[in-house]
Amino acid sequence: MQRIVILMFMLVLGRCAAALGQAGRPLAISGSGTDSATQSAVEGGGAAEAAPAVYHVAEVMPAFPGGAAAQLAFLRDKLKYPEEALRKRVAGKVLVQFVVDERGHLLDPQVVRGLGAGLDEEALRLVRIMPWWTPGLVGGQPVKVAVTLPIVFRALE
């Protein structure tokens, strides 16, 4: 019996600019990886200028080269559904968070919510082998932007 693997995805933003009322303003990220509602010290200067801020919402969000269709094709071509997940019939959504830097490199991918059975590792592997993205822009300048990518695993028999 042939197994068909369907992979769906969509980009989920960490925050909605309209809900925050702070479009284009950086949010500080604490060492634990959780968001802080405190504005970074961009306006006030100081030590925060040494490390560029990570945005959650940018005027132009980072994008996979070629758009959503190219991203889907990439994921479909590169996906290797783990045998353990097939045996246990595990399916669902793995959330992977990473930062797209000013050059489009994907930094620090980590599983925010996983499923186990090898699916978390496969989602991380897919993100790590992705080509460089088009960076996000604020004021026409490239900036670091945090992205959460949900990868949906579904095995059909």
mmCIF file of C-alpha atoms in Angstrom:
data_model
loop_
_atom_site.group_PDB
_atom_site.id
_atom_site.type_symbol
_atom_site.label_atom_id
_atom_site.label_comp_id
_atom_site.label_asym_id
_atom_site.label_seq_id
_atom_site.Cartn_x
_atom_site.Cartn_y
_atom_site.Cartn_z
ATOM 1 C CA MET A 1 0.000 0.000 0.000
ATOM 2 C CA GLN A 2 1.389 3.353 -0.969
ATOM 3 C CA ARG A 3 1.617 6.036 1.652
ATOM 4 C CA ILE A 4 0.958 9.585 0.691
ATOM 5 C CA VAL A 5 2.286 12.339 2.847
ATOM 6 C CA ILE A 6 0.637 15.703 2.747
ATOM 7 C CA LEU A 7 2.422 18.674 4.209
ATOM 8 C CA MET A 8 0.610 21.926 4.791
ATOM 9 C CA PHE A 9 1.943 25.102 6.231
ATOM 10 C CA MET A 10 1.220 28.710 6.871
ATOM 11 C CA LEU A 11 3.149 31.499 8.470
ATOM 12 C CA VAL A 12 1.908 32.572 11.843
ATOM 13 C CA LEU A 13 2.927 35.929 13.155
ATOM 14 C CA GLY A 14 3.933 36.229 16.765
ATOM 15 C CA ARG A 15 1.896 39.373 17.162
ATOM 16 C CA CYS A 16 -0.572 41.344 15.060
ATOM 17 C CA ALA A 17 0.474 44.946 14.482
ATOM 18 C CA ALA A 18 -3.078 46.210 14.757
ATOM 19 C CA ALA A 19 -3.651 44.436 18.061
ATOM 20 C CA LEU A 20 -0.463 45.813 19.548
ATOM 21 C CA GLY A 21 -0.865 49.313 18.200
ATOM 22 C CA GLN A 22 2.932 49.381 17.881
ATOM 23 C CA ALA A 23 3.541 48.533 14.232
ATOM 24 C CA GLY A 24 7.161 48.841 13.269
ATOM 25 C CA ARG A 25 8.472 49.112 16.821
ATOM 26 C CA PRO A 26 10.820 46.425 18.112
ATOM 27 C CA LEU A 27 9.953 44.267 21.083
ATOM 28 C CA ALA A 28 12.694 43.063 23.384
ATOM 29 C CA ILE A 29 13.202 39.319 23.699
ATOM 30 C CA SER A 30 14.244 38.013 27.087
ATOM 31 C CA GLY A 31 16.870 35.303 27.558
ATOM 32 C CA SER A 32 14.175 32.674 28.164
ATOM 33 C CA GLY A 33 12.843 33.168 24.629
ATOM 34 C CA THR A 34 9.561 34.700 25.775
ATOM 35 C CA ASP A 35 8.428 38.112 24.625
ATOM 36 C CA SER A 36 8.643 41.145 26.820
ATOM 37 C CA ALA A 37 6.039 43.866 26.521
ATOM 38 C CA THR A 38 8.767 46.382 27.297
ATOM 39 C CA GLN A 39 10.014 48.492 24.404
ATOM 40 C CA SER A 40 13.702 48.058 23.647
ATOM 41 C CA ALA A 41 15.928 50.984 24.339
ATOM 42 C CA VAL A 42 16.027 52.105 20.710
ATOM 43 C CA GLU A 43 14.614 55.568 21.452
ATOM 44 C CA GLY A 44 16.616 56.058 24.619
ATOM 45 C CA GLY A 45 19.939 54.727 23.347
ATOM 46 C CA GLY A 46 22.179 52.829 25.705
ATOM 47 C CA ALA A 47 23.345 49.209 25.861
ATOM 48 C CA ALA A 48 20.528 47.880 23.676
ATOM 49 C CA GLU A 49 22.124 49.534 20.627
ATOM 50 C CA ALA A 50 24.949 46.982 20.704
ATOM 51 C CA ALA A 51 22.529 44.173 19.792
ATOM 52 C CA PRO A 52 19.938 44.926 17.090
ATOM 53 C CA ALA A 53 16.328 44.444 18.116
ATOM 54 C CA VAL A 54 14.305 41.473 16.911
ATOM 55 C CA TYR A 55 10.975 42.502 15.413
ATOM 56 C CA HIS A 56 7.822 40.398 15.540
ATOM 57 C CA VAL A 57 6.042 42.534 12.959
ATOM 58 C CA ALA A 58 7.778 44.365 10.130
ATOM 59 C CA GLU A 59 6.477 46.599 7.354
ATOM 60 C CA VAL A 60 7.581 43.894 4.910
ATOM 61 C CA MET A 61 7.699 40.452 6.511
ATOM 62 C CA PRO A 62 10.438 37.936 5.640
ATOM 63 C CA ALA A 63 9.538 35.585 2.813
ATOM 64 C CA PHE A 64 10.692 32.267 1.425
ATOM 65 C CA PRO A 65 12.354 32.808 -1.987
ATOM 66 C CA GLY A 66 9.706 32.247 -4.638
ATOM 67 C CA GLY A 67 6.779 32.690 -2.264
ATOM 68 C CA ALA A 68 4.378 30.295 -0.574
ATOM 69 C CA ALA A 69 4.075 27.947 -3.562
ATOM 70 C CA ALA A 70 7.853 27.512 -3.711
ATOM 71 C CA GLN A 71 7.954 26.918 0.046
ATOM 72 C CA LEU A 72 5.296 24.223 -0.199
ATOM 73 C CA ALA A 73 7.158 22.558 -3.082
ATOM 74 C CA PHE A 74 10.427 22.677 -1.108
ATOM 75 C CA LEU A 75 8.854 21.120 1.979
ATOM 76 C CA ARG A 76 7.042 18.478 -0.066
ATOM 77 C CA ASP A 77 10.271 17.496 -1.880
ATOM 78 C CA LYS A 78 12.508 17.407 1.202
ATOM 79 C CA LEU A 79 10.133 15.862 3.750
ATOM 80 C CA LYS A 80 11.053 12.448 5.142
ATOM 81 C CA TYR A 81 8.180 11.263 7.332
ATOM 82 C CA PRO A 82 9.779 9.454 10.312
ATOM 83 C CA GLU A 83 9.125 5.694 10.487
ATOM 84 C CA GLU A 84 8.330 5.941 14.203
ATOM 85 C CA ALA A 85 5.593 8.495 13.501
ATOM 86 C CA LEU A 86 4.154 6.272 10.764
ATOM 87 C CA ARG A 87 4.140 3.237 13.073
ATOM 88 C CA LYS A 88 2.510 5.160 15.909
ATOM 89 C CA ARG A 89 0.207 7.016 13.501
ATOM 90 C CA VAL A 90 1.285 10.360 14.909
ATOM 91 C CA ALA A 91 0.154 13.390 12.942
ATOM 92 C CA GLY A 92 -0.384 17.048 13.684
ATOM 93 C CA LYS A 93 1.287 20.427 13.758
ATOM 94 C CA VAL A 94 4.858 21.231 14.852
ATOM 95 C CA LEU A 95 5.567 24.920 15.523
ATOM 96 C CA VAL A 96 9.124 25.976 14.718
ATOM 97 C CA GLN A 97 10.317 29.451 15.638
ATOM 98 C CA PHE A 98 13.399 31.124 14.168
ATOM 99 C CA VAL A 99 14.817 34.555 13.402
ATOM 100 C CA VAL A 100 15.414 35.788 9.862
ATOM 101 C CA ASP A 101 18.393 38.155 10.085
ATOM 102 C CA GLU A 102 19.223 41.177 7.924
ATOM 103 C CA ARG A 103 20.879 38.960 5.273
ATOM 104 C CA GLY A 104 18.027 36.425 5.193
ATOM 105 C CA HIS A 105 19.809 33.717 7.206
ATOM 106 C CA LEU A 106 17.632 31.581 9.495
ATOM 107 C CA LEU A 107 18.978 31.723 13.044
ATOM 108 C CA ASP A 108 18.288 29.641 16.143
ATOM 109 C CA PRO A 109 15.449 27.393 14.971
ATOM 110 C CA GLN A 110 13.656 25.783 17.895
ATOM 111 C CA VAL A 111 10.509 23.762 18.387
ATOM 112 C CA VAL A 112 7.922 25.826 20.243
ATOM 113 C CA ARG A 113 5.300 23.065 20.256
ATOM 114 C CA GLY A 114 6.093 19.561 19.127
ATOM 115 C CA LEU A 115 4.580 16.137 18.651
ATOM 116 C CA GLY A 116 7.491 13.785 19.321
ATOM 117 C CA ALA A 117 7.950 10.495 17.417
ATOM 118 C CA GLY A 118 10.667 12.100 15.281
ATOM 119 C CA LEU A 119 8.406 14.813 13.858
ATOM 120 C CA ASP A 120 10.054 17.603 15.894
ATOM 121 C CA GLU A 121 13.487 16.634 14.597
ATOM 122 C CA GLU A 122 12.193 16.442 11.023
ATOM 123 C CA ALA A 123 10.625 19.909 11.280
ATOM 124 C CA LEU A 124 13.926 21.325 12.588
ATOM 125 C CA ARG A 125 15.853 19.566 9.809
ATOM 126 C CA LEU A 126 13.565 21.091 7.177
ATOM 127 C CA VAL A 127 14.049 24.605 8.566
ATOM 128 C CA ARG A 128 17.825 24.158 8.807
ATOM 129 C CA ILE A 129 18.156 23.152 5.134
ATOM 130 C CA MET A 130 15.905 25.931 3.813
ATOM 131 C CA PRO A 131 17.501 28.458 1.454
ATOM 132 C CA TRP A 132 18.057 31.999 2.681
ATOM 133 C CA TRP A 133 14.860 34.006 2.930
ATOM 134 C CA THR A 134 14.184 37.533 1.747
ATOM 135 C CA PRO A 135 14.704 39.603 4.933
ATOM 136 C CA GLY A 136 12.026 41.706 6.590
ATOM 137 C CA LEU A 137 12.113 45.471 6.142
ATOM 138 C CA VAL A 138 11.339 48.399 8.419
ATOM 139 C CA GLY A 139 11.738 51.864 6.968
ATOM 140 C CA GLY A 140 13.248 50.295 3.853
ATOM 141 C CA GLN A 141 16.089 48.769 5.889
ATOM 142 C CA PRO A 142 16.543 45.019 6.500
ATOM 143 C CA VAL A 143 15.971 43.974 10.127
ATOM 144 C CA LYS A 144 15.869 40.812 12.214
ATOM 145 C CA VAL A 145 12.355 39.364 12.392
ATOM 146 C CA ALA A 146 11.095 36.429 14.483
ATOM 147 C CA VAL A 147 8.960 33.964 12.518
ATOM 148 C CA THR A 148 6.879 31.023 13.725
ATOM 149 C CA LEU A 149 6.322 28.411 11.036
ATOM 150 C CA PRO A 150 3.706 25.721 11.657
ATOM 151 C CA ILE A 151 4.464 22.512 9.772
ATOM 152 C CA VAL A 152 1.511 20.142 9.587
ATOM 153 C CA PHE A 153 2.313 16.434 9.245
ATOM 154 C CA ARG A 154 -0.435 14.153 8.023
ATOM 155 C CA ALA A 155 0.103 10.608 6.760
ATOM 156 C CA LEU A 156 -2.655 9.077 4.681
ATOM 157 C CA GLU A 157 -2.843 5.427 3.667
#
